[in-house]
Tab-separated table of C-alpha atoms in Angstrom:
chain	number	residue	atom	x	y	z
A	8	UNK	CA	0.043	0.352	0.070
A	9	UNK	CA	1.787	3.239	1.405
A	10	UNK	CA	5.743	2.466	0.390
A	11	UNK	CA	6.609	5.948	0.501
A	12	UNK	CA	4.283	8.943	1.797
A	13	UNK	CA	5.170	10.616	-0.662
A	14	UNK	CA	1.665	12.200	-0.543
A	15	UNK	CA	2.615	14.052	2.853
A	16	UNK	CA	5.833	15.686	1.661
A	17	UNK	CA	4.024	17.231	-2.078
A	18	UNK	CA	1.442	18.202	0.090
A	19	UNK	CA	3.156	19.829	2.585
A	20	UNK	CA	5.229	21.739	-0.068
A	21	UNK	CA	2.806	23.021	-1.602
A	22	UNK	CA	1.129	24.758	1.608
A	23	UNK	CA	5.016	25.539	2.306
A	24	UNK	CA	5.326	27.273	-1.237
A	25	UNK	CA	1.561	28.772	-1.223
A	26	UNK	CA	2.180	30.320	2.212
A	27	UNK	CA	5.685	31.858	1.467
A	28	UNK	CA	4.069	33.039	-1.833
A	29	UNK	CA	1.172	35.020	0.139
A	30	UNK	CA	4.564	36.275	2.054
A	31	UNK	CA	5.755	37.947	-0.913
A	32	UNK	CA	2.234	39.757	-2.181
A	33	UNK	CA	1.854	40.675	1.340
A	34	UNK	CA	5.542	42.643	0.817
A	35	UNK	CA	3.836	43.743	-2.978
A	36	UNK	CA	0.864	45.365	-1.849
A	37	UNK	CA	2.351	46.845	1.132
A	38	UNK	CA	4.868	48.122	-0.913
A	39	UNK	CA	2.786	49.566	-3.850
A	40	UNK	CA	3.352	53.416	-3.895
A	41	UNK	CA	6.603	53.017	-2.993
A	42	UNK	CA	8.998	54.919	-5.779
A	43	UNK	CA	11.416	52.375	-7.357
A	44	UNK	CA	10.246	49.392	-5.524
A	45	UNK	CA	10.181	46.270	-7.895
A	46	UNK	CA	7.229	43.174	-7.651
A	47	UNK	CA	8.736	40.200	-6.465
A	48	UNK	CA	6.907	36.788	-7.258
A	49	UNK	CA	7.978	33.389	-5.962
A	50	UNK	CA	8.860	30.322	-8.885
A	51	UNK	CA	5.768	28.576	-9.455
A	52	UNK	CA	5.308	24.971	-8.124
A	53	UNK	CA	5.875	23.142	-10.793
A	54	UNK	CA	9.704	24.427	-11.393
A	55	UNK	CA	10.945	22.645	-8.014
A	56	UNK	CA	8.715	19.066	-8.567
A	57	UNK	CA	8.425	16.506	-10.750
A	58	UNK	CA	9.212	16.185	-14.230
A	59	UNK	CA	10.732	19.871	-13.973
A	60	UNK	CA	12.862	19.897	-11.305
A	61	UNK	CA	16.638	19.794	-10.393
A	62	UNK	CA	17.826	16.123	-9.478
A	63	UNK	CA	20.158	16.737	-7.203
A	64	UNK	CA	24.367	15.815	-8.661
A	65	UNK	CA	25.484	12.943	-8.194
A	66	UNK	CA	29.192	11.902	-9.134
A	67	UNK	CA	29.545	8.264	-8.941
A	68	UNK	CA	25.301	6.343	-9.699
A	69	UNK	CA	25.820	4.359	-6.386
A	70	UNK	CA	25.697	7.882	-4.375
A	71	UNK	CA	21.899	8.828	-2.783
A	72	UNK	CA	20.210	10.719	-3.911
A	73	UNK	CA	18.270	12.380	-0.870
A	74	UNK	CA	15.686	13.811	-2.690
A	75	UNK	CA	15.423	17.088	0.135
A	76	UNK	CA	13.146	19.250	-0.456
A	77	UNK	CA	12.822	21.418	-2.838
A	78	UNK	CA	13.426	25.229	-2.787
A	79	UNK	CA	12.283	28.267	-4.741
A	80	UNK	CA	13.902	31.852	-5.203
A	81	UNK	CA	11.999	34.658	-5.130
A	82	UNK	CA	12.007	36.015	-9.077
A	83	UNK	CA	11.395	39.775	-10.046
A	84	UNK	CA	7.278	39.971	-11.492
A	85	UNK	CA	8.880	41.731	-15.304
A	86	UNK	CA	5.633	44.104	-14.787
A	87	UNK	CA	6.217	47.904	-15.857
A	88	UNK	CA	7.536	50.152	-14.277
A	89	UNK	CA	5.140	52.976	-13.527
A	90	UNK	CA	6.234	56.816	-13.400
A	91	UNK	CA	8.227	56.443	-9.943
A	92	UNK	CA	9.475	53.546	-10.392
A	93	UNK	CA	6.992	51.272	-8.609
A	94	UNK	CA	6.057	47.797	-11.101
A	95	UNK	CA	3.006	46.851	-8.322
A	96	UNK	CA	0.088	46.431	-9.985
A	97	UNK	CA	-2.940	45.917	-7.507
A	98	UNK	CA	-4.673	43.359	-9.271
A	99	UNK	CA	-2.128	41.180	-10.735
A	100	UNK	CA	-1.548	40.607	-6.330
A	101	UNK	CA	-4.857	39.903	-5.784
A	102	UNK	CA	-4.821	37.467	-8.768
A	103	UNK	CA	-1.977	36.382	-7.460
A	104	UNK	CA	-3.525	35.967	-3.847
A	105	UNK	CA	-6.810	34.605	-4.555
A	106	UNK	CA	-4.036	32.067	-6.681
A	107	UNK	CA	-2.234	31.383	-3.393
A	108	UNK	CA	-4.880	30.924	-0.902
A	109	UNK	CA	-6.476	28.219	-4.170
A	110	UNK	CA	-3.655	26.276	-4.027
A	111	UNK	CA	-2.797	26.660	0.259
A	112	UNK	CA	-6.632	25.232	0.610
A	113	UNK	CA	-6.261	22.280	-2.383
A	114	UNK	CA	-3.039	21.405	-0.266
A	115	UNK	CA	-4.654	21.180	3.364
A	116	UNK	CA	-7.668	19.315	1.307
A	117	UNK	CA	-5.310	16.370	0.168
A	118	UNK	CA	-2.886	16.440	2.922
A	119	UNK	CA	-6.528	15.702	5.557
A	120	UNK	CA	-7.845	13.077	3.313
A	121	UNK	CA	-3.741	11.312	3.107
A	122	UNK	CA	-4.406	10.969	7.321
A	123	UNK	CA	-7.632	9.822	7.523
A	124	UNK	CA	-7.189	6.946	4.640
A	125	UNK	CA	-3.798	6.732	6.860
A	126	UNK	CA	-5.722	6.125	9.693
A	127	UNK	CA	-8.518	4.279	8.507
A	128	UNK	CA	-5.549	2.200	6.870
A	129	UNK	CA	-4.338	1.809	10.997
A	130	UNK	CA	-7.852	0.744	12.313
A	131	UNK	CA	-8.254	3.977	13.833
A	132	UNK	CA	-10.945	6.560	12.231
B	26	UNK	CA	11.472	36.412	2.085
B	27	UNK	CA	8.152	35.791	2.287
B	28	UNK	CA	6.286	33.935	5.515
B	29	UNK	CA	2.769	33.510	6.735
B	30	UNK	CA	3.601	35.909	9.424
B	31	UNK	CA	6.184	38.064	7.783
B	32	UNK	CA	3.136	39.135	5.647
B	33	UNK	CA	0.177	39.714	8.032
B	34	UNK	CA	3.140	41.983	9.613
B	35	UNK	CA	3.106	44.117	5.751
B	36	UNK	CA	-0.201	43.636	5.402
B	37	UNK	CA	-0.823	46.229	8.822
B	38	UNK	CA	2.488	48.328	8.542
B	39	UNK	CA	0.949	48.733	4.554
B	40	UNK	CA	-2.764	49.790	6.370
B	41	UNK	CA	-0.980	52.188	8.877
B	42	UNK	CA	1.562	53.962	6.304
B	43	UNK	CA	-1.601	53.804	3.461
B	44	UNK	CA	-3.808	55.783	6.421
B	45	UNK	CA	-1.523	57.625	8.065
B	46	UNK	CA	-1.825	59.294	3.800
B	47	UNK	CA	-4.950	59.794	4.609
B	48	UNK	CA	-4.809	62.010	7.467
B	49	UNK	CA	-2.275	64.428	5.736
B	50	UNK	CA	-4.206	64.732	2.362
B	51	UNK	CA	-7.184	65.548	4.850
B	52	UNK	CA	-5.408	68.024	6.380
B	53	UNK	CA	-4.716	69.536	3.288
B	54	UNK	CA	-8.138	69.526	2.176
B	55	UNK	CA	-9.718	70.921	5.686
B	56	UNK	CA	-6.770	74.021	5.056
B	57	UNK	CA	-7.949	74.314	1.900
B	58	UNK	CA	-8.331	78.068	1.917
B	59	UNK	CA	-6.418	79.002	4.700
B	60	UNK	CA	-4.329	81.964	3.290
B	61	UNK	CA	-0.381	80.611	3.044
B	62	UNK	CA	-0.737	77.715	3.777
B	63	UNK	CA	1.542	74.946	1.989
B	64	UNK	CA	0.651	71.402	1.130
B	65	UNK	CA	2.419	68.733	3.199
B	66	UNK	CA	3.563	65.456	0.860
B	67	UNK	CA	4.979	62.351	1.765
B	68	UNK	CA	6.299	59.580	0.115
B	69	UNK	CA	6.313	55.597	1.065
B	70	UNK	CA	9.755	53.971	1.782
B	71	UNK	CA	10.872	50.572	2.347
B	72	UNK	CA	12.167	49.316	5.753
B	73	UNK	CA	12.857	47.036	7.755
B	74	UNK	CA	9.688	44.629	8.564
B	75	UNK	CA	7.592	46.169	6.331
B	76	UNK	CA	6.723	49.557	4.678
B	77	UNK	CA	6.408	53.312	6.697
B	78	UNK	CA	6.148	56.823	5.630
B	79	UNK	CA	9.259	59.696	5.024
B	80	UNK	CA	9.590	62.762	5.953
B	81	UNK	CA	6.520	65.180	5.380
B	82	UNK	CA	7.609	67.735	2.798
B	83	UNK	CA	5.729	70.381	2.499
B	84	UNK	CA	5.331	71.564	-1.296
B	85	UNK	CA	6.876	74.463	-2.227
B	86	UNK	CA	4.755	75.594	-5.156
B	87	UNK	CA	3.494	78.939	-5.047
B	88	UNK	CA	0.408	80.067	-3.659
B	89	UNK	CA	-2.886	80.800	-5.310
B	90	UNK	CA	-3.343	84.624	-5.677
B	91	UNK	CA	-6.345	85.352	-4.718
B	92	UNK	CA	-8.179	89.702	-5.548
B	93	UNK	CA	-10.336	90.259	-2.436
B	94	UNK	CA	-9.805	94.070	-1.221
B	95	UNK	CA	-11.744	93.892	1.337
B	96	UNK	CA	-9.356	91.615	2.572
B	97	UNK	CA	-7.286	91.929	6.175
B	98	UNK	CA	-4.334	90.663	4.052
B	99	UNK	CA	-4.920	91.800	0.775
B	100	UNK	CA	-1.534	94.389	-0.250
B	101	UNK	CA	-1.675	97.384	-2.337
B	102	UNK	CA	-2.938	95.400	-5.115
B	103	UNK	CA	-5.745	93.847	-3.377
B	104	UNK	CA	-4.745	90.544	-3.854
B	105	UNK	CA	-3.724	88.030	-0.995
B	106	UNK	CA	-1.807	84.615	-0.561
B	107	UNK	CA	-4.343	81.627	-0.650
B	108	UNK	CA	-2.941	78.003	0.048
B	109	UNK	CA	-1.572	75.738	-2.666
B	110	UNK	CA	-3.859	72.849	-3.002
B	111	UNK	CA	-5.029	71.607	-5.757
B	112	UNK	CA	-8.910	69.574	-4.688
B	113	UNK	CA	-8.842	67.333	-7.332
B	114	UNK	CA	-4.958	65.973	-7.152
B	115	UNK	CA	-6.013	65.947	-3.311
B	116	UNK	CA	-9.137	63.953	-3.377
B	117	UNK	CA	-7.476	61.638	-6.522
B	118	UNK	CA	-4.818	60.747	-3.034
B	119	UNK	CA	-7.451	59.840	-1.322
B	120	UNK	CA	-9.229	57.662	-3.384
B	121	UNK	CA	-6.584	55.963	-3.843
B	122	UNK	CA	-5.066	55.941	-0.243
B	123	UNK	CA	-8.103	54.319	0.460
B	124	UNK	CA	-7.490	51.653	-2.600
B	125	UNK	CA	-4.560	51.010	-0.853
B	126	UNK	CA	-6.025	50.488	2.277
B	127	UNK	CA	-8.636	47.913	1.264
B	128	UNK	CA	-5.854	45.926	-0.693
B	129	UNK	CA	-3.480	45.644	2.439
B	130	UNK	CA	-6.962	44.522	4.527
B	131	UNK	CA	-8.046	42.324	1.875
B	132	UNK	CA	-4.724	40.571	1.944
B	133	UNK	CA	-4.429	40.626	5.287
B	134	UNK	CA	-7.893	38.897	6.370
B	135	UNK	CA	-6.497	35.912	3.431
B	136	UNK	CA	-3.483	35.548	6.033
B	137	UNK	CA	-5.827	34.935	9.234
B	138	UNK	CA	-7.895	32.534	6.763
B	139	UNK	CA	-5.102	30.785	5.606
B	140	UNK	CA	-2.820	30.583	9.056
B	141	UNK	CA	-6.742	29.457	11.141
B	142	UNK	CA	-7.144	27.024	7.473
B	143	UNK	CA	-3.366	25.647	8.657
B	144	UNK	CA	-4.308	25.687	12.887
B	145	UNK	CA	-7.791	23.729	12.408
B	146	UNK	CA	-5.906	20.984	10.818
B	147	UNK	CA	-4.824	19.715	13.810
B	148	UNK	CA	-8.765	19.801	15.243
B	149	UNK	CA	-9.787	15.843	14.750
């Protein structure tokens, strides 16, 4: 049945990504009027997991790859600058915030359901 | 940088900054007819832990010359200095400040909701 509990790790990673994303969005919105401020966005979640994930380099095939938690960097959002140099678009931030909240809820839902499955398997429901 | 609780701090600092800005705007509007009044301007800057307001400055633009010989402040030509407040600019600024406040409030509420969802995971 469960040979590895990857589902928990993935759900945790998505929730963590959504939380960090929301933190960056909060900073962007707070600085919507700061001259020269450039909006930052967290790398998309798919960039760190699945097929696109950078695997750890091993110098010999026999070396184990730890497969640690994916690291996401904050990148410039690349939006147009206003005359005072500010690149925050409040509408874009609201959209991104809604996306982050939705992803957070999805992750917690998956986590809760997987936990329920595990409990059921253990005979404790 | 980017974390749930630091996001709460960012949002609340943002709300505080916008409401302080709105305070200066309302001072300007209230003094639009005060002779010799120069409008206050303030700009935002990022400080550790969030956004804040820089030093308050007075707009050096020349005040409006109002013609009213009966006014005790009038000079030989019958003019006196009004204020340099432009109501349209101030009202647009007030709109922007309140929009910024609402955006920060929305984000604050969303982060609070996410935090509460996390905690409810611990519940049965």
